[in-house]
Amino acid sequence: MKKPILLTAAIALIAMASLTGCKNKQQTNENNEKFCYNVDKFYDLEVLRYRVEGFEQLSLQQKQLIYYLSEAALQGRDILYDQNCRYNLRIRRALEAVYLSDAYKQQYVTDPESQPFLFEKYLKRVWFSNGIHHHYSEDKFLPEFSREWFENALAESDYTLDKEVIDVMFDPALMQKRMAQADGIDLIASSAGNYYGEGMTQAEAEAWYAAHKDNSPEPKWIGLNSQLIKEDGKVQERVYRVGGLYSAALEQVVESLRKALEFAETPEQKEVIEKLIEYNRTGDLDTFNQYCIAWVKDLNSRVDFVNGFTETYADPLGITGTWEAMVNFKNIESTHRTELISQNAQWFEDNSPTDPEYKKEEVRGVSAKVITAAILGGDCYPATPIGINLPNANWIRKEYGSKSVSIDNLSHAYDEAAKGNGFAEEFVIDDETRCRAEQYGTLCNDLHTDLHECAGHGSGKLLPGVTKENLKEHGSTIEEARADLFGLYYLADPKLVELGLLPDKDAYKAGYYQQMMNGLMTQLVRIEPGKDIEEAHMRDRQLIANWVYQHAENKEVEIIERDGKHYLRINDYDGLRRLFGELLRIIQRITSEGDYAAAKEMVETYAVKVNPELHQEILERYKKLNLAPYKGFVNPVYTLVRDDAGNVTDVTIDYTEGYVEQHLRYSRDYSFLPDVN
Ligand code: ZN
């Protein structure tokens, strides 16, 4: 329900601006300039820092609530390591013991080829992935230092590892994949993930789930919070709960939740926390359902959180939840932005360039909640989703609704961190365009997303007898293009300036340039040479940019060549808006009439194929920038401030902790599980 997003620079293209050479920096306040978003970089990973804007303005009660919920978010860290692979905790502890040993510190040098340096890189990678498998590709990564060097270093530390565990680290044949997905193999036996005990087979697990399935109208999610193991030849369930599996960590979580309870903002929130405590204590899945319902109903608290076994992507059978945590609070200013758009949804509908017979008489805008993340934990850390859409149980969603939020401060951190990485200098045609993007790029991107989500998808109507299914395999590309075009058309409308959403009538140009450049050129960095575009959002973006480019008869947009490199040039922004409007009219007609043949032709002509020479050129230019495709974060540090009598008078937030320091501290202060669970 909540998709982890692959953040290549192309997605973070929104942030194509650079700090160099642009005079206008109205959007960058002084704090921002001092704040360092880039923390560390190794392999294909980059570590960033995010700001918790607005934390200082929260009430003392809210700050304390966040403090204790943050403690609960960090206390489950070991659970995720163990879920990812049963050797992970031992390996992490051995690596940290070596890293902290005097012998290691004495031999440490910064030569990137040296054994200690390669060792440090490996450890950083283990922290990033919460284990020895890549967090995204699922493949085990191998140490670049030698086994002999490691065994000697380990002997100088105060930790020992069995040969069996060292084999898992170094032998490429062992535990290759965290989660296997190939056809025709036993998914459980070939996955390193620890959702099933040693010796369990896929058939045994499936049989157990089938026998225990809850077929009632309000079913329990059997298997969500347990590991299946084989004992004495029989399949047994080990439940994640206090007194059960992962007890030592869950006891700490419960303790922090109890402290948080005291600072709950509303009776609804109090119930959420109480139910979660009870669920962690008992492991009872009826209680979990009650907790989910209470969570959905808690709409008036400013602070919100997720803590527990939630998403099921990492279990090859898609049943057991991975431990994750996030604490956040509502971003009032940004939520206001989405509310304003939602309130004007009817005006947008009435004034859109679509044909009158396809317009909705009555449009209901959607207002999205925008949040500020305050702490990330478990499977949300260091790599993180940029949205949350929960709960996962369909019957609860249907009967009680769900909460869907976007996390503004994390996406802004991606944007800010990308400034000055060379991307904009390489691909944007000139300084004027680049500087406009720096000034208004993030704002335009936020607004475009809001228009897409809060007004675009809900606009237009289907003619009688037409359903979404009419467009079959091209349905999602066409639907995303429709919402994107709606957003693009209105991004340039004076109405946005009138509503106070954009500062002036030219700001939208930043959004137009980045959408066109991304759709025509830079998103190709995510496609391998020779491959077509498959993913619906990528197809949608190329469809729009390519159609407009092919129809720019008066050279509203063009691609020019300079010193052997190609650049997008926009000559006529008003004309470009007219073209977006024209395409929106066509796409709306296709949607309203369910015209499959036209949808197919539109997608196949404009959205799928890639110009191979341009693609090659873009890939080469991108490669030279040496950017890391995957990003993650360090958390801020919260500290209680007490007066002489011991009363808490404030909670401070600090952003200075580094990546290595943070992980070493977490392993010292938030590690509760035994080596073997
Ligand atoms: Zn969409």
GROMACS .gro file of N, CA and C in nm, residues 298-386:
model
  267
  298ASP      N    1  -0.849   0.850   1.429
  298ASP     CA    2  -0.777   0.958   1.498
  298ASP      C    3  -0.736   1.064   1.395
  299LEU      N    4  -0.823   1.160   1.374
  299LEU     CA    5  -0.798   1.260   1.268
  299LEU      C    6  -0.765   1.398   1.323
  300ASN      N    7  -0.790   1.418   1.451
  300ASN     CA    8  -0.773   1.554   1.503
  300ASN      C    9  -0.644   1.577   1.580
  301SER      N   10  -0.566   1.472   1.596
  301SER     CA   11  -0.438   1.493   1.664
  301SER      C   12  -0.339   1.549   1.564
  302ARG      N   13  -0.255   1.638   1.610
  302ARG     CA   14  -0.152   1.695   1.520
  302ARG      C   15  -0.041   1.592   1.498
  303VAL      N   16  -0.006   1.521   1.604
  303VAL     CA   17   0.102   1.422   1.595
  303VAL      C   18   0.041   1.287   1.558
  304ASP      N   19   0.113   1.211   1.477
  304ASP     CA   20   0.065   1.078   1.439
  304ASP      C   21   0.187   0.986   1.428
  305PHE      N   22   0.164   0.857   1.423
  305PHE     CA   23   0.279   0.767   1.415
  305PHE      C   24   0.239   0.630   1.365
  306VAL      N   25   0.340   0.557   1.317
  306VAL     CA   26   0.327   0.416   1.280
  306VAL      C   27   0.434   0.343   1.359
  307ASN      N   28   0.401   0.228   1.416
  307ASN     CA   29   0.501   0.154   1.492
  307ASN      C   30   0.459   0.008   1.497
  308GLY      N   31   0.530  -0.077   1.424
  308GLY     CA   32   0.498  -0.219   1.433
  308GLY      C   33   0.518  -0.296   1.304
  309PHE      N   34   0.461  -0.417   1.301
  309PHE     CA   35   0.477  -0.508   1.188
  309PHE      C   36   0.374  -0.470   1.083
  310THR      N   37   0.418  -0.407   0.975
  310THR     CA   38   0.324  -0.336   0.889
  310THR      C   39   0.322  -0.387   0.746
  311GLU      N   40   0.422  -0.352   0.669
  311GLU     CA   41   0.419  -0.387   0.526
  311GLU      C   42   0.467  -0.531   0.507
  312THR      N   43   0.414  -0.596   0.403
  312THR     CA   44   0.443  -0.739   0.387
  312THR      C   45   0.521  -0.770   0.259
  313TYR      N   46   0.586  -0.669   0.202
  313TYR     CA   47   0.662  -0.689   0.078
  313TYR      C   48   0.781  -0.784   0.096
  314ALA      N   49   0.838  -0.788   0.216
  314ALA     CA   50   0.964  -0.860   0.234
  314ALA      C   51   0.944  -1.009   0.260
  315ASP      N   52   0.821  -1.049   0.295
  315ASP     CA   53   0.790  -1.191   0.309
  315ASP      C   54   0.758  -1.243   0.170
  316PRO      N   55   0.832  -1.347   0.124
  316PRO     CA   56   0.805  -1.395  -0.013
  316PRO      C   57   0.659  -1.437  -0.033
  317LEU      N   58   0.589  -1.471   0.075
  317LEU     CA   59   0.448  -1.507   0.061
  317LEU      C   60   0.357  -1.387   0.087
  318GLY      N   61   0.415  -1.273   0.122
  318GLY     CA   62   0.335  -1.150   0.138
  318GLY      C   63   0.241  -1.150   0.256
  319ILE      N   64   0.276  -1.219   0.363
  319ILE     CA   65   0.184  -1.230   0.477
  319ILE      C   66   0.236  -1.163   0.603
  320THR      N   67   0.362  -1.189   0.635
  320THR     CA   68   0.416  -1.137   0.761
  320THR      C   69   0.467  -0.994   0.746
  321GLY      N   70   0.443  -0.913   0.847
  321GLY     CA   71   0.479  -0.772   0.843
  321GLY      C   72   0.622  -0.747   0.885
  322THR      N   73   0.684  -0.650   0.821
  322THR     CA   74   0.819  -0.608   0.855
  322THR      C   75   0.807  -0.495   0.957
  323TRP      N   76   0.896  -0.495   1.056
  323TRP     CA   77   0.885  -0.394   1.162
  323TRP      C   78   0.928  -0.257   1.109
  324GLU      N   79   0.844  -0.159   1.127
  324GLU     CA   80   0.879  -0.024   1.084
  324GLU      C   81   0.820   0.079   1.179
  325ALA      N   82   0.873   0.199   1.173
  325ALA     CA   83   0.823   0.304   1.261
  325ALA      C   84   0.848   0.441   1.200
  326MET      N   85   0.754   0.531   1.224
  326MET     CA   86   0.774   0.670   1.184
  326MET      C   87   0.686   0.758   1.273
  327VAL      N   88   0.742   0.866   1.320
  327VAL     CA   89   0.664   0.962   1.397
  327VAL      C   90   0.658   1.090   1.315
  328ASN      N   91   0.542   1.153   1.314
  328ASN     CA   92   0.526   1.272   1.229
  328ASN      C   93   0.423   1.366   1.287
  329PHE      N   94   0.417   1.486   1.233
  329PHE     CA   95   0.309   1.577   1.271
  329PHE      C   96   0.263   1.653   1.148
  330LYS      N   97   0.138   1.696   1.155
  330LYS     CA   98   0.075   1.760   1.039
  330LYS      C   99   0.145   1.891   1.005
  331ASN      N  100   0.175   1.908   0.876
  331ASN     CA  101   0.231   2.033   0.827
  331ASN      C  102   0.114   2.122   0.787
  332ILE      N  103   0.084   2.217   0.872
  332ILE     CA  104  -0.041   2.293   0.856
  332ILE      C  105  -0.039   2.378   0.730
  333GLU      N  106   0.075   2.439   0.702
  333GLU     CA  107   0.086   2.526   0.585
  333GLU      C  108   0.066   2.448   0.455
  334SER      N  109   0.134   2.335   0.442
  334SER     CA  110   0.122   2.257   0.319
  334SER      C  111  -0.014   2.191   0.307
  335THR      N  112  -0.071   2.149   0.419
  335THR     CA  113  -0.204   2.090   0.415
  335THR      C  114  -0.305   2.195   0.370
  336HIS      N  115  -0.284   2.318   0.412
  336HIS     CA  116  -0.369   2.429   0.368
  336HIS      C  117  -0.366   2.443   0.216
  337ARG      N  118  -0.248   2.425   0.159
  337ARG     CA  119  -0.231   2.433   0.014
  337ARG      C  120  -0.320   2.329  -0.057
  338THR      N  121  -0.320   2.207  -0.007
  338THR     CA  122  -0.402   2.104  -0.072
  338THR      C  123  -0.550   2.131  -0.047
  339GLU      N  124  -0.583   2.189   0.068
  339GLU     CA  125  -0.723   2.221   0.096
  339GLU      C  126  -0.775   2.328   0.001
  340LEU      N  127  -0.690   2.427  -0.024
  340LEU     CA  128  -0.727   2.537  -0.113
  340LEU      C  129  -0.755   2.484  -0.255
  341ILE      N  130  -0.670   2.395  -0.300
  341ILE     CA  131  -0.691   2.337  -0.434
  341ILE      C  132  -0.819   2.254  -0.436
  342SER      N  133  -0.837   2.176  -0.332
  342SER     CA  134  -0.957   2.093  -0.323
  342SER      C  135  -1.084   2.178  -0.322
  343GLN      N  136  -1.081   2.290  -0.249
  343GLN     CA  137  -1.199   2.378  -0.243
  343GLN      C  138  -1.232   2.439  -0.379
  344ASN      N  139  -1.130   2.453  -0.463
  344ASN     CA  140  -1.152   2.514  -0.594
  344ASN      C  141  -1.167   2.412  -0.707
  345ALA      N  142  -1.186   2.287  -0.668
  345ALA     CA  143  -1.192   2.180  -0.769
  345ALA      C  144  -1.300   2.207  -0.874
  346GLN      N  145  -1.416   2.261  -0.832
  346GLN     CA  146  -1.524   2.287  -0.928
  346GLN      C  147  -1.484   2.394  -1.029
  347TRP      N  148  -1.417   2.497  -0.980
  347TRP     CA  149  -1.371   2.603  -1.071
  347TRP      C  150  -1.274   2.546  -1.174
  348PHE      N  151  -1.182   2.463  -1.127
  348PHE     CA  152  -1.087   2.400  -1.219
  348PHE      C  153  -1.162   2.317  -1.324
  349GLU      N  154  -1.260   2.242  -1.280
  349GLU     CA  155  -1.335   2.156  -1.372
  349GLU      C  156  -1.407   2.242  -1.477
  350ASP      N  157  -1.475   2.345  -1.431
  350ASP     CA  158  -1.555   2.427  -1.523
  350ASP      C  159  -1.468   2.499  -1.625
  351ASN      N  160  -1.347   2.534  -1.587
  351ASN     CA  161  -1.261   2.612  -1.676
  351ASN      C  162  -1.157   2.532  -1.753
  352SER      N  163  -1.164   2.402  -1.741
  352SER     CA  164  -1.061   2.323  -1.809
  352SER      C  165  -1.090   2.316  -1.959
  353PRO      N  166  -0.988   2.290  -2.040
  353PRO     CA  167  -1.005   2.290  -2.185
  353PRO      C  168  -1.077   2.165  -2.238
  354THR      N  169  -1.126   2.079  -2.151
  354THR     CA  170  -1.192   1.957  -2.199
  354THR      C  171  -1.331   1.991  -2.255
  355ASP      N  172  -1.384   1.900  -2.336
  355ASP     CA  173  -1.516   1.923  -2.396
  355ASP      C  174  -1.625   1.915  -2.290
  356PRO      N  175  -1.726   2.001  -2.304
  356PRO     CA  176  -1.829   2.010  -2.200
  356PRO      C  177  -1.897   1.876  -2.169
  357GLU      N  178  -1.915   1.790  -2.269
  357GLU     CA  179  -1.987   1.665  -2.241
  357GLU      C  180  -1.907   1.568  -2.153
  358TYR      N  181  -1.777   1.596  -2.135
  358TYR     CA  182  -1.696   1.506  -2.052
  358TYR      C  183  -1.666   1.567  -1.914
  359LYS      N  184  -1.725   1.681  -1.886
  359LYS     CA  185  -1.699   1.745  -1.756
  359LYS      C  186  -1.796   1.692  -1.651
  360LYS      N  187  -1.749   1.692  -1.527
  360LYS     CA  188  -1.836   1.651  -1.417
  360LYS      C  189  -1.920   1.770  -1.372
  361GLU      N  190  -2.047   1.746  -1.349
  361GLU     CA  191  -2.133   1.855  -1.302
  361GLU      C  192  -2.092   1.893  -1.160
  362GLU      N  193  -2.065   1.790  -1.082
  362GLU     CA  194  -2.027   1.817  -0.943
  362GLU      C  195  -1.898   1.745  -0.907
  363VAL      N  196  -1.795   1.821  -0.882
  363VAL     CA  197  -1.665   1.762  -0.850
  363VAL      C  198  -1.641   1.770  -0.701
  364ARG      N  199  -1.591   1.660  -0.645
  364ARG     CA  200  -1.547   1.664  -0.505
  364ARG      C  201  -1.396   1.661  -0.501
  365GLY      N  202  -1.338   1.770  -0.456
  365GLY     CA  203  -1.192   1.771  -0.445
  365GLY      C  204  -1.148   1.684  -0.330
  366VAL      N  205  -1.025   1.638  -0.337
  366VAL     CA  206  -0.969   1.558  -0.230
  366VAL      C  207  -0.866   1.645  -0.160
  367SER      N  208  -0.869   1.647  -0.028
  367SER     CA  209  -0.760   1.722   0.034
  367SER      C  210  -0.665   1.625   0.100
  368ALA      N  211  -0.539   1.637   0.067
  368ALA     CA  212  -0.440   1.543   0.116
  368ALA      C  213  -0.373   1.602   0.239
  369LYS      N  214  -0.342   1.515   0.332
  369LYS     CA  215  -0.270   1.561   0.450
  369LYS      C  216  -0.120   1.556   0.420
  370VAL      N  217  -0.054   1.663   0.451
  370VAL     CA  218   0.090   1.668   0.432
  370VAL      C  219   0.154   1.667   0.570
  371ILE      N  220   0.254   1.582   0.587
  371ILE     CA  221   0.314   1.568   0.719
  371ILE      C  222   0.464   1.598   0.719
  372THR      N  223   0.513   1.622   0.838
  372THR     CA  224   0.656   1.641   0.859
  372THR      C  225   0.706   1.522   0.941
  373ALA      N  226   0.800   1.447   0.887
  373ALA     CA  227   0.854   1.334   0.962
  373ALA      C  228   0.944   1.386   1.073
  374ALA      N  229   0.930   1.327   1.193
  374ALA     CA  230   1.013   1.368   1.306
  374ALA      C  231   1.117   1.262   1.340
  375ILE      N  232   1.086   1.136   1.313
  375ILE     CA  233   1.186   1.030   1.331
  375ILE      C  234   1.152   0.914   1.238
  376LEU      N  235   1.255   0.844   1.193
  376LEU     CA  236   1.237   0.727   1.107
  376LEU      C  237   1.297   0.607   1.180
  377GLY      N  238   1.228   0.493   1.175
  377GLY     CA  239   1.281   0.375   1.242
  377GLY      C  240   1.246   0.247   1.167
  378GLY      N  241   1.312   0.138   1.205
  378GLY     CA  242   1.285   0.009   1.142
  378GLY      C  243   1.299   0.018   0.992
  379ASP      N  244   1.203  -0.035   0.920
  379ASP     CA  245   1.213  -0.042   0.775
  379ASP      C  246   1.191   0.094   0.707
  380CYS      N  247   1.168   0.200   0.784
  380CYS     CA  248   1.161   0.336   0.725
  380CYS      C  249   1.295   0.407   0.737
  381TYR      N  250   1.397   0.335   0.782
  381TYR     CA  251   1.525   0.398   0.811
  381TYR      C  252   1.639   0.308   0.772
  382PRO      N  253   1.746   0.359   0.712
  382PRO     CA  254   1.764   0.498   0.665
  382PRO      C  255   1.687   0.527   0.535
  383ALA      N  256   1.664   0.422   0.450
  383ALA     CA  257   1.586   0.446   0.329
  383ALA      C  258   1.440   0.452   0.368
  384THR      N  259   1.365   0.536   0.301
  384THR     CA  260   1.232   0.567   0.353
  384THR      C  261   1.131   0.586   0.241
  385PRO      N  262   1.005   0.559   0.268
  385PRO     CA  263   0.901   0.592   0.169
  385PRO      C  264   0.876   0.743   0.169
  386ILE      N  265   0.817   0.798   0.063
  386ILE     CA  266   0.782   0.941   0.071
  386ILE      C  267   0.632   0.961   0.089
   0.00000   0.00000   0.00000
